[in-house]
Amino acid sequence: MPADTAPDTAPHATLSSVTGWGRTAATTARLIRPRTYQEAVAAVQDCGARGGIPRGLGRAYGDAAQNAGGAVLDMTGLDRIHAIDVAGGTVLCDAGVSLHRLAQVLLPLGWFVPVTPGTRHVTVGGAIAADVHGRNHHAAGSFTRHVPSLELLTADGEISTVGQGTPLFDATAGGMGLTGVILTATLRLQPVETAWMTVDTERADDLDDLLARLTATDHRRPYSAAWIDLLARGAATGRGVLTHGDHAPFEALRVGTRARRDPLAFRPAQLPDVPALVASELVPEGLLSRRTVGLFNELWFRKAPRARTGQLQRLSGFFHPLDGVPHWNRLYGRGGVVQYRFVVGYGQEDALSRIVRRIAARRCPSFVAVLKRFGDAAPGWLAFPVPGWTLALDIPAALPGLAAFLDELDEEVAAAGGRVCLARDSRLRPDLLAGMYPKLADFRALRAELDPRGVFTSDLSRRLGL
């Protein structure tokens, strides 16, 4: 790890209201923003009786990076890229570096991160702590599969290099920041020739059709996902639009175009900010009602081609379409948004169908609803991905009866041997956790040995007894 020369002093702390991307259940904590490794050590040693939790860019929907009455360590001040091996395809960087920044730096050199979630506004440390996945999980696995090593600041104030395949690595990968503060990480990269994607699109008339198409076509391109209409009912239940993508080769760009002249330029689109008015008292329910989402879903499905191949899309538009709308979470109104993300194994398609039908019958207004296939299970003890079908949907938190309804879905997911995603969760009951995560006892035992005083803690860990 590169040496710091700053004095070993605790960074300034401010009392702040902290919430997740869902903007629900805000809690107050001392927000500390270290800018050197020594300041990070001092911050950990000064967490106090309520402990502390590291935080990146705040894109966890729920309470994973909140700590009521304690400390929250904002790690975005540690954002240096230390070394790039252009020939070998690796980067060594601080945990506070965002995937957006990596794209800005690495794409012009012909490299891209091998796994990216639905937003590039997450830090490397956050991507490891949540062990994020992308559209290519069936081909590339989750994020930490491509992290050969990281440096971890543990509760005793020591900094250790942690490699893949060790118990501490497997507890940290998907461990929601509860094993320590990730300071740096080495990441293996994906070579690319352009900043464009070659995309195939097709429509599916119902859920069975959608599952069959995903199963039959995943091998065509490494990235695949389906938008699913969760308001459609009857014969159209589960209808959707399936997209497959791959990094476009240079030859795919038309001669004489701007793209051909500058094939690796990173130019993400940016639309106007969603006004704070939408999330205010004046528009308490936001803009995403059953009526507006139903209209959007109908138009989105109808405008999608029945079948189209080889369309060129900007890399940012393919992977991160919502990043082009700053603060899009305000669309859900002042009550905020709950993301419900779960996975059930292959062979549990009947359970998936029952859940989709229940969501459709409940008329949950979700315009962000994505169905994907997972490949091999991630090695992390609390990592979310296991082989099977994963569905994510965003729901206005103010929807009447939502908590009880999601409790019922949790029980159905658990009965099917599935699990919910901790990085997105804000309300799971702790009695279901052990059945969903069989390595939970190992995680708790390692934490008790590594951090007997409970230095690292969060609202999530207290709620679920992690």
XYZ file of N, CA and C in Angstrom, residues 103-325:
669
model
N -14.228 4.016 -15.364
C -14.588 4.042 -16.782
C -13.923 5.216 -17.495
N -13.916 6.381 -16.851
C -13.280 7.550 -17.451
C -11.796 7.313 -17.725
N -11.130 6.626 -16.812
C -9.687 6.426 -16.914
C -9.339 5.217 -17.772
N -10.090 4.136 -17.624
C -9.695 2.866 -18.235
C -10.182 2.691 -19.670
N -11.363 3.222 -20.000
C -11.884 3.012 -21.355
C -10.946 3.543 -22.436
N -10.387 4.748 -22.293
C -9.456 5.212 -23.331
C -8.228 4.308 -23.489
N -7.937 3.486 -22.480
C -6.801 2.563 -22.547
C -7.209 1.189 -23.077
N -8.506 1.017 -23.385
C -8.975 -0.249 -23.923
C -9.377 -1.269 -22.872
N -9.746 -0.806 -21.677
C -10.140 -1.721 -20.600
C -11.445 -1.260 -19.969
N -12.166 -2.214 -19.390
C -13.430 -1.942 -18.717
C -13.541 -2.879 -17.521
N -14.339 -2.482 -16.518
C -14.523 -3.364 -15.367
C -15.257 -4.626 -15.825
N -14.891 -5.799 -15.315
C -15.481 -7.053 -15.814
C -16.908 -7.281 -15.356
N -17.322 -6.621 -14.280
C -18.688 -6.749 -13.759
C -19.143 -5.366 -13.332
N -20.305 -4.949 -13.813
C -20.845 -3.653 -13.403
C -22.317 -3.806 -13.075
N -22.765 -3.239 -11.944
C -24.187 -3.292 -11.612
C -24.972 -2.275 -12.425
N -26.214 -2.015 -12.024
C -27.071 -1.124 -12.786
C -26.741 0.345 -12.648
N -25.770 0.703 -11.821
C -25.282 2.069 -11.727
C -23.760 2.048 -11.642
N -23.132 3.015 -12.266
C -21.672 3.144 -12.156
C -21.293 4.056 -10.996
N -22.291 4.600 -10.308
C -22.025 5.491 -9.180
C -21.967 4.690 -7.880
N -21.108 3.701 -7.872
C -20.775 2.943 -6.669
C -19.258 2.904 -6.570
N -18.760 2.780 -5.353
C -17.314 2.697 -5.173
C -16.841 1.264 -5.297
N -15.540 1.108 -5.512
C -14.949 -0.228 -5.558
C -15.159 -0.936 -4.226
N -14.981 -0.209 -3.113
C -15.203 -0.814 -1.808
C -16.640 -1.259 -1.621
N -17.575 -0.433 -2.069
C -18.982 -0.803 -1.983
C -19.318 -1.991 -2.861
N -18.704 -2.054 -4.055
C -18.941 -3.182 -4.963
C -18.456 -4.489 -4.350
N -17.359 -4.425 -3.584
C -16.839 -5.620 -2.912
C -17.716 -5.967 -1.708
N -18.055 -4.969 -0.904
C -18.845 -5.214 0.306
C -20.216 -5.788 -0.015
N -20.779 -5.407 -1.152
C -22.062 -5.962 -1.577
C -21.885 -7.106 -2.565
N -20.664 -7.361 -2.993
C -20.359 -8.325 -4.053
C -21.376 -8.208 -5.187
N -21.382 -7.059 -5.819
C -22.388 -6.743 -6.820
C -22.266 -7.673 -8.025
N -23.359 -7.777 -8.743
C -23.389 -8.572 -9.966
C -23.934 -7.693 -11.089
N -23.801 -8.183 -12.302
C -24.310 -7.455 -13.450
C -25.102 -8.363 -14.364
N -25.261 -7.921 -15.596
C -26.020 -8.696 -16.570
C -25.267 -9.936 -17.051
N -23.994 -10.033 -16.703
C -23.182 -11.147 -17.202
C -22.837 -12.147 -16.115
N -23.654 -12.251 -15.066
C -23.297 -13.158 -13.978
C -23.200 -14.599 -14.458
N -24.056 -14.992 -15.373
C -24.017 -16.373 -15.870
C -22.706 -16.682 -16.581
N -22.002 -15.633 -17.017
C -20.739 -15.833 -17.731
C -19.522 -15.430 -16.914
N -19.637 -14.382 -16.095
C -18.456 -13.806 -15.431
C -18.516 -13.868 -13.913
N -19.641 -14.270 -13.343
C -19.746 -14.284 -11.889
C -19.917 -12.885 -11.327
N -19.731 -12.744 -10.027
C -19.919 -11.461 -9.360
C -18.597 -10.696 -9.268
N -18.649 -9.509 -8.717
C -17.533 -8.566 -8.766
C -16.274 -9.126 -8.109
N -16.412 -9.753 -6.935
C -15.214 -10.159 -6.193
C -14.488 -11.336 -6.827
N -15.117 -12.002 -7.787
C -14.401 -13.044 -8.536
C -13.201 -12.446 -9.265
N -13.233 -11.152 -9.521
C -12.199 -10.485 -10.303
C -11.297 -9.609 -9.428
N -11.379 -9.826 -8.116
C -10.538 -9.102 -7.162
C -9.561 -10.100 -6.540
N -8.318 -10.170 -7.025
C -7.382 -11.140 -6.450
C -6.965 -10.819 -5.027
N -6.978 -9.541 -4.656
C -6.585 -9.190 -3.291
C -7.103 -7.810 -2.937
N -7.175 -7.567 -1.641
C -7.580 -6.267 -1.139
C -6.849 -6.004 0.172
N -6.849 -4.757 0.607
C -6.264 -4.397 1.900
C -7.379 -3.966 2.833
N -7.399 -4.580 4.015
C -8.504 -4.425 4.950
C -8.014 -3.887 6.276
N -8.652 -2.825 6.730
C -8.409 -2.257 8.056
C -9.389 -2.902 9.025
N -8.889 -3.679 9.963
C -9.742 -4.425 10.877
C -9.933 -3.676 12.199
N -10.753 -4.249 13.077
C -11.173 -3.547 14.294
C -10.016 -3.251 15.237
N -8.919 -4.020 15.146
C -7.762 -3.787 16.017
C -6.846 -2.692 15.491
N -7.227 -2.049 14.398
C -6.417 -0.971 13.834
C -5.317 -1.443 12.908
N -5.249 -2.754 12.638
C -4.226 -3.300 11.752
C -4.729 -3.339 10.310
N -3.789 -3.233 9.378
C -4.106 -3.305 7.949
C -3.469 -4.569 7.389
N -4.284 -5.413 6.782
C -3.805 -6.697 6.276
C -4.151 -6.840 4.798
N -3.282 -7.531 4.057
C -3.582 -7.915 2.686
C -4.358 -9.220 2.721
N -5.515 -9.228 2.084
C -6.413 -10.373 2.116
C -6.599 -10.883 0.697
N -6.306 -12.153 0.476
C -6.381 -12.731 -0.858
C -7.593 -13.620 -1.044
N -7.937 -13.838 -2.302
C -9.042 -14.734 -2.637
C -8.827 -16.113 -2.027
N -9.927 -16.754 -1.648
C -9.864 -18.118 -1.153
C -9.616 -18.240 0.333
N -9.429 -17.133 1.024
C -9.224 -17.178 2.473
C -10.565 -16.916 3.171
N -10.728 -17.394 4.398
C -11.984 -17.134 5.105
C -12.300 -15.652 5.252
N -11.293 -14.833 5.516
C -11.553 -13.411 5.686
C -12.012 -12.776 4.385
N -11.461 -13.197 3.267
C -11.909 -12.683 1.975
C -13.366 -13.076 1.732
N -13.688 -14.347 1.996
C -15.047 -14.818 1.749
C -16.064 -14.176 2.689
N -15.632 -13.763 3.875
C -16.530 -13.041 4.772
C -16.683 -11.589 4.354
N -15.640 -11.016 3.760
C -15.659 -9.619 3.336
C -16.423 -9.437 2.036
N -16.324 -10.412 1.125
C -17.018 -10.359 -0.161
C -18.513 -10.560 0.063
N -19.254 -9.467 0.028
C -20.672 -9.530 0.342
C -20.957 -9.351 1.813
N -19.940 -9.038 2.620
C -20.091 -8.921 4.065
C -20.611 -7.591 4.550
N -21.011 -6.697 3.641
C -21.675 -5.437 3.963
C -20.859 -4.539 4.881
N -19.524 -4.598 4.760
C -18.651 -3.713 5.519
C -18.460 -4.091 6.966
N -18.910 -5.276 7.354
C -18.900 -5.648 8.768
C -17.631 -6.367 9.208
N -16.716 -6.665 8.280
C -15.437 -7.267 8.669
C -14.336 -6.227 8.798
N -14.564 -5.015 8.296
C -13.546 -3.984 8.354
C -13.705 -2.991 7.222
N -12.761 -2.080 7.140
C -12.772 -1.034 6.118
C -11.836 -1.440 4.994
N -12.373 -1.618 3.797
C -11.547 -1.892 2.626
C -10.844 -0.597 2.236
N -9.510 -0.665 2.142
C -8.730 0.526 1.802
C -8.315 0.545 0.339
N -7.815 -0.576 -0.148
C -7.425 -0.666 -1.554
C -7.851 -2.020 -2.100
N -7.883 -2.119 -3.418
C -8.192 -3.397 -4.065
C -7.491 -3.456 -5.406
N -7.123 -4.671 -5.788
C -6.610 -4.940 -7.131
C -7.734 -5.604 -7.917
N -7.964 -5.119 -9.127
C -9.072 -5.589 -9.945
C -8.569 -6.016 -11.313
N -8.951 -7.239 -11.721
C -8.662 -7.685 -13.086
C -9.687 -7.095 -14.037
N -9.259 -6.702 -15.230
C -10.092 -5.933 -16.144
C -10.480 -6.729 -17.392
N -11.459 -6.183 -18.109
C -11.980 -6.768 -19.347
C -11.492 -5.939 -20.534
N -10.800 -6.556 -21.528
C -10.367 -5.770 -22.686
C -11.544 -5.434 -23.600
N -11.561 -4.208 -24.117
C -12.596 -3.782 -25.061
C -11.936 -2.986 -26.179
N -12.583 -2.994 -27.354
C -12.083 -2.232 -28.496
C -12.807 -0.906 -28.671
N -14.018 -0.812 -28.107
C -14.818 0.402 -28.268
C -15.612 0.662 -26.990
N -16.221 1.835 -26.930
C -17.133 2.177 -25.844
C -18.585 1.976 -26.273
N -18.791 0.989 -27.139
C -20.109 0.703 -27.677
C -20.463 -0.771 -27.438
N -21.767 -1.041 -27.470
C -22.265 -2.399 -27.302
C -23.072 -2.804 -28.526
N -22.961 -4.076 -28.890
C -23.821 -4.665 -29.912
C -24.969 -5.363 -29.197
N -26.203 -4.965 -29.508
C -27.353 -5.364 -28.706
C -28.416 -6.033 -29.563
N -28.930 -7.152 -29.063
C -30.079 -7.834 -29.662
C -31.268 -7.664 -28.732
N -32.440 -7.448 -29.299
C -33.658 -7.222 -28.516
C -34.774 -8.101 -29.040
N -35.582 -8.658 -28.136
C -36.760 -9.426 -28.539
C -37.833 -9.312 -27.471
N -39.076 -9.431 -27.909
C -40.200 -9.368 -26.996
C -40.665 -10.766 -26.632
N -41.140 -10.923 -25.412
C -41.722 -12.179 -24.937
C -43.141 -11.903 -24.470
N -44.079 -12.779 -24.822
C -45.502 -12.509 -24.611
C -45.990 -12.806 -23.199
N -45.263 -13.653 -22.469
C -45.650 -13.981 -21.101
C -44.429 -14.516 -20.367
N -44.602 -14.881 -19.092
C -43.458 -15.296 -18.286
C -42.827 -16.578 -18.803
N -43.633 -17.563 -19.172
C -43.065 -18.812 -19.687
C -42.229 -18.554 -20.931
N -42.731 -17.711 -21.805
C -41.998 -17.354 -23.021
C -40.697 -16.641 -22.668
N -40.764 -15.757 -21.677
C -39.581 -15.004 -21.274
C -38.504 -15.923 -20.700
N -38.897 -16.844 -19.812
C -37.931 -17.777 -19.231
C -37.316 -18.671 -20.299
N -38.140 -19.126 -21.224
C -37.638 -20.002 -22.281
C -36.629 -19.274 -23.166
N -36.921 -18.024 -23.489
C -36.007 -17.264 -24.341
C -34.688 -16.970 -23.615
N -34.770 -16.614 -22.341
C -33.545 -16.383 -21.576
C -32.698 -17.647 -21.505
N -33.323 -18.778 -21.273
C -32.602 -20.039 -21.162
C -31.942 -20.414 -22.480
N -32.667 -20.211 -23.570
C -32.188 -20.669 -24.874
C -31.132 -19.758 -25.479
N -31.092 -18.477 -25.053
C -30.253 -17.510 -25.774
C -29.117 -16.928 -24.953
N -28.974 -17.352 -23.685
C -27.911 -16.784 -22.850
C -26.521 -16.988 -23.436
N -26.346 -18.032 -24.215
C -25.017 -18.335 -24.747
C -24.624 -17.403 -25.892
N -25.572 -16.671 -26.453
C -25.279 -15.849 -27.632
C -24.329 -14.710 -27.315
N -24.607 -14.022 -26.227
C -23.789 -12.885 -25.839
C -23.597 -12.933 -24.330
N -22.511 -12.339 -23.808
C -22.218 -12.485 -22.376
C -23.151 -11.720 -21.452
N -23.859 -10.706 -21.975
C -24.733 -9.904 -21.126
C -26.187 -10.134 -21.534
N -27.040 -10.381 -20.553
C -28.457 -10.537 -20.856
C -29.292 -10.153 -19.643
N -30.463 -9.617 -19.914
C -31.420 -9.256 -18.868
C -32.748 -9.000 -19.543
N -33.801 -9.046 -18.741
C -35.133 -8.801 -19.287
C -35.859 -7.801 -18.414
N -36.434 -6.785 -19.050
C -37.403 -5.934 -18.372
C -38.725 -6.681 -18.360
N -39.385 -6.703 -17.211
C -40.623 -7.457 -17.082
C -41.746 -6.525 -16.644
N -42.909 -6.672 -17.279
C -44.074 -5.844 -16.961
C -44.832 -6.505 -15.819
N -44.682 -5.969 -14.618
C -45.294 -6.571 -13.436
C -46.698 -6.041 -13.159
N -47.234 -5.249 -14.080
C -48.637 -4.859 -13.985
C -49.516 -5.649 -14.954
N -48.887 -6.345 -15.899
C -49.656 -7.149 -16.854
C -50.273 -8.355 -16.146
N -51.521 -8.687 -16.518
C -52.213 -9.799 -15.886
C -52.827 -10.708 -16.950
N -53.453 -11.785 -16.467
C -54.087 -12.719 -17.392
C -53.068 -13.414 -18.259
N -53.390 -13.569 -19.539
C -52.494 -14.276 -20.460
C -51.178 -13.541 -20.662
N -51.134 -12.236 -20.358
C -49.914 -11.444 -20.572
C -49.038 -11.367 -19.333
N -49.395 -12.063 -18.262
C -48.616 -11.983 -17.025
C -47.150 -12.333 -17.276
N -46.274 -11.448 -16.841
C -44.846 -11.710 -16.988
C -44.281 -11.402 -18.358
N -45.042 -10.714 -19.194
C -44.493 -10.358 -20.502
C -43.287 -9.447 -20.311
N -42.408 -9.405 -21.302
C -41.221 -8.591 -21.112
C -40.437 -8.362 -22.384
N -39.355 -7.626 -22.215
C -38.451 -7.304 -23.319
C -37.060 -7.778 -22.927
N -36.513 -8.655 -23.720
C -35.224 -9.276 -23.446
C -34.137 -8.621 -24.290
N -33.002 -8.286 -23.644
C -31.867 -7.720 -24.372
C -30.618 -8.545 -24.092
N -29.849 -8.790 -25.131
C -28.532 -9.417 -25.044
C -27.512 -8.420 -25.569
N -26.341 -8.404 -24.980
C -25.322 -7.477 -25.446
C -23.921 -8.034 -25.370
N -23.042 -7.449 -26.157
C -21.614 -7.762 -26.130
C -20.855 -6.502 -26.506
N -19.619 -6.416 -26.071
C -18.794 -5.265 -26.417
C -18.542 -5.255 -27.926
N -18.873 -4.135 -28.547
C -18.774 -4.033 -29.997
C -17.313 -3.968 -30.433
N -16.926 -4.734 -31.462
C -15.571 -4.599 -32.005
C -15.449 -3.336 -32.837
N -14.231 -2.925 -33.075
C -13.995 -1.702 -33.839
C -14.642 -1.778 -35.220
N -14.619 -2.946 -35.841
C -15.150 -3.108 -37.193
C -16.652 -2.859 -37.259
N -17.339 -2.929 -36.109
C -18.786 -2.725 -36.119
C -19.166 -1.253 -36.252
N -18.220 -0.343 -36.027
C -18.509 1.092 -36.099
C -18.424 1.564 -37.542
N -19.403 2.356 -37.956
C -19.454 2.799 -39.344
C -18.306 3.736 -39.683
N -17.749 3.549 -40.854
C -16.656 4.387 -41.345
C -17.156 5.826 -41.489
N -16.327 6.769 -41.052
C -16.646 8.180 -41.198
C -17.452 8.766 -40.066
N -17.834 7.957 -39.101
C -18.629 8.462 -37.990
C -17.724 8.937 -36.859
N -18.308 9.723 -35.973
C -17.576 10.182 -34.793
C -17.145 8.993 -33.933
N -18.013 8.000 -33.840
C -17.690 6.815 -33.044
C -16.457 6.115 -33.604
N -16.340 6.036 -34.910
C -15.188 5.370 -35.538
C -13.913 6.173 -35.313
N -14.036 7.502 -35.320
C -12.850 8.350 -35.142
C -12.339 8.296 -33.699
N -13.252 8.102 -32.756
C -12.864 8.091 -31.336
C -13.618 6.941 -30.656
N -13.222 5.709 -30.943
C -14.048 4.551 -30.551
C -14.123 4.299 -29.052
N -13.162 4.788 -28.291
C -13.124 4.501 -26.863
C -13.545 5.710 -26.015
N -14.157 6.703 -26.645
C -14.599 7.889 -25.904
C -15.763 7.524 -24.990
N -15.682 7.980 -23.769
C -16.725 7.719 -22.776
C -17.590 8.965 -22.665
N -18.804 8.922 -23.237
C -19.676 10.092 -23.275
C -21.064 9.722 -22.760
N -21.213 9.533 -21.453
C -22.537 9.200 -20.929
C -23.515 10.351 -21.073
N -24.745 10.027 -21.448
C -25.778 11.054 -21.589
C -26.197 11.551 -20.215
N -26.633 12.803 -20.160
C -27.065 13.395 -18.893
C -28.323 14.212 -19.146
N -29.429 13.814 -18.521
C -30.686 14.534 -18.615
C -30.824 15.489 -17.429
N -31.802 16.375 -17.457
C -31.988 17.289 -16.320
C -32.282 16.525 -15.026
N -31.911 17.134 -13.921
C -32.136 16.552 -12.605
C -33.633 16.445 -12.325
N -34.027 15.358 -11.641
C -35.399 15.269 -11.150
C -35.564 16.307 -10.052
N -36.493 17.233 -10.166
C -36.589 18.315 -9.178
C -36.969 17.804 -7.808
N -36.461 18.485 -6.800
C -36.797 18.129 -5.425
C -38.287 18.271 -5.164
N -38.991 19.059 -5.977
C -40.426 19.241 -5.827
C -41.159 17.903 -5.849
N -40.674 16.981 -6.690
C -41.334 15.689 -6.829
C -41.325 14.933 -5.510
N -40.276 15.120 -4.709
C -40.159 14.406 -3.437
C -40.642 15.236 -2.258
N -41.322 16.327 -2.546
C -41.713 17.240 -1.480
C -43.136 16.986 -1.015
N -43.571 17.797 -0.071
C -44.938 17.716 0.422
C -45.944 18.011 -0.687
N -45.531 18.787 -1.692
C -46.467 19.170 -2.745
C -46.817 18.007 -3.658
N -45.897 17.034 -3.802
C -46.177 15.845 -4.604
C -45.823 14.639 -3.746
N -46.589 14.361 -2.700
C -46.174 13.365 -1.710
C -46.052 11.955 -2.255
N -46.828 11.622 -3.293
C -46.800 10.262 -3.820
C -45.924 10.135 -5.051
N -45.193 11.188 -5.406
C -44.320 11.103 -6.561
C -45.105 11.034 -7.852
N -44.425 10.630 -8.915
C -45.043 10.567 -10.235
C -45.365 9.149 -10.670
N -44.979 8.154 -9.844
C -45.084 6.759 -10.281
C -46.267 6.073 -9.610
N -47.449 6.403 -10.074
C -48.672 5.750 -9.608
C -48.947 4.521 -10.471
N -49.946 3.733 -10.092
C -50.333 2.586 -10.922
C -50.702 3.033 -12.330
N -51.375 4.166 -12.418
C -51.820 4.656 -13.728
C -50.643 5.052 -14.606
N -49.714 5.861 -14.058
C -48.597 6.321 -14.875
C -47.646 5.172 -15.221
N -47.398 4.282 -14.257
C -46.520 3.146 -14.544
C -47.173 2.189 -15.529
N -48.490 1.993 -15.388
C -49.186 1.140 -16.348
C -49.081 1.679 -17.761
N -49.210 2.997 -17.903
C -49.080 3.617 -19.220
C -47.654 3.467 -19.742
N -46.679 3.724 -18.873
C -45.279 3.562 -19.280
C -45.010 2.130 -19.724
N -45.446 1.145 -18.931
C -45.186 -0.251 -19.259
C -45.791 -0.638 -20.604
N -47.010 -0.172 -20.858
C -47.661 -0.488 -22.125
C -46.882 0.096 -23.296
N -46.483 1.361 -23.170
C -45.733 2.001 -24.248
C -44.363 1.347 -24.438
N -43.702 1.011 -23.325
C -42.371 0.419 -23.406
C -42.424 -0.941 -24.104
N -43.433 -1.739 -23.754
C -43.567 -3.054 -24.380
C -43.907 -2.917 -25.856
N -44.827 -2.031 -26.189
C -45.264 -1.897 -27.577
C -44.168 -1.355 -28.482
N -43.349 -0.452 -27.952
C -42.320 0.144 -28.814
C -41.128 -0.782 -29.037
N -40.972 -1.789 -28.194
C -39.852 -2.722 -28.346
C -40.046 -3.558 -29.607
N -38.992 -3.794 -30.357
C -39.141 -4.611 -31.569
C -39.447 -6.060 -31.224
N -40.205 -6.716 -32.084
C -40.451 -8.141 -31.892
C -39.129 -8.907 -31.912
N -38.229 -8.512 -32.788
C -36.882 -9.097 -32.814
C -35.978 -8.164 -33.599
N -34.821 -7.822 -33.002
C -33.854 -6.960 -33.671
C -32.464 -7.392 -33.233
N -31.531 -7.420 -34.154
C -30.167 -7.837 -33.823
C -29.172 -6.786 -34.291
N -28.057 -6.712 -33.562
C -26.917 -5.920 -34.002
C -27.039 -4.429 -33.844
N -27.955 -3.944 -32.995
C -28.046 -2.503 -32.781
C -26.854 -2.031 -31.948
N -26.301 -0.878 -32.308
C -25.214 -0.298 -31.536
C -25.780 0.647 -30.478
N -25.347 0.468 -29.249
C -25.727 1.358 -28.152
C -24.477 1.803 -27.411
N -24.517 3.016 -26.908
C -23.419 3.464 -26.056
C -23.323 2.566 -24.826
N -22.115 2.318 -24.398
C -21.882 1.464 -23.247
C -22.636 1.975 -22.032
N -22.622 3.278 -21.795
C -23.291 3.842 -20.618
C -24.795 3.654 -20.699
N -25.380 3.781 -21.887
C -26.814 3.600 -22.039
C -27.249 2.165 -21.860
N -26.410 1.230 -22.256
C -26.749 -0.181 -22.122
C -26.692 -0.621 -20.663
N -25.620 -0.274 -19.966
C -25.430 -0.745 -18.598
C -26.134 0.126 -17.556
N -26.177 1.426 -17.785
C -26.596 2.353 -16.718
C -27.594 3.382 -17.231
N -28.724 2.964 -17.757
C -29.646 3.943 -18.338
C -30.179 4.948 -17.331
N -30.398 4.543 -16.080
C -30.954 5.465 -15.095
C -29.930 6.470 -14.583
N -28.636 6.189 -14.785
C -27.619 7.154 -14.362
C -27.724 8.463 -15.131
N -28.390 8.440 -16.261
C -28.557 9.661 -17.046
C -29.584 10.607 -16.460
N -30.289 10.168 -15.405
C -31.296 11.005 -14.749
C -30.883 11.205 -13.295
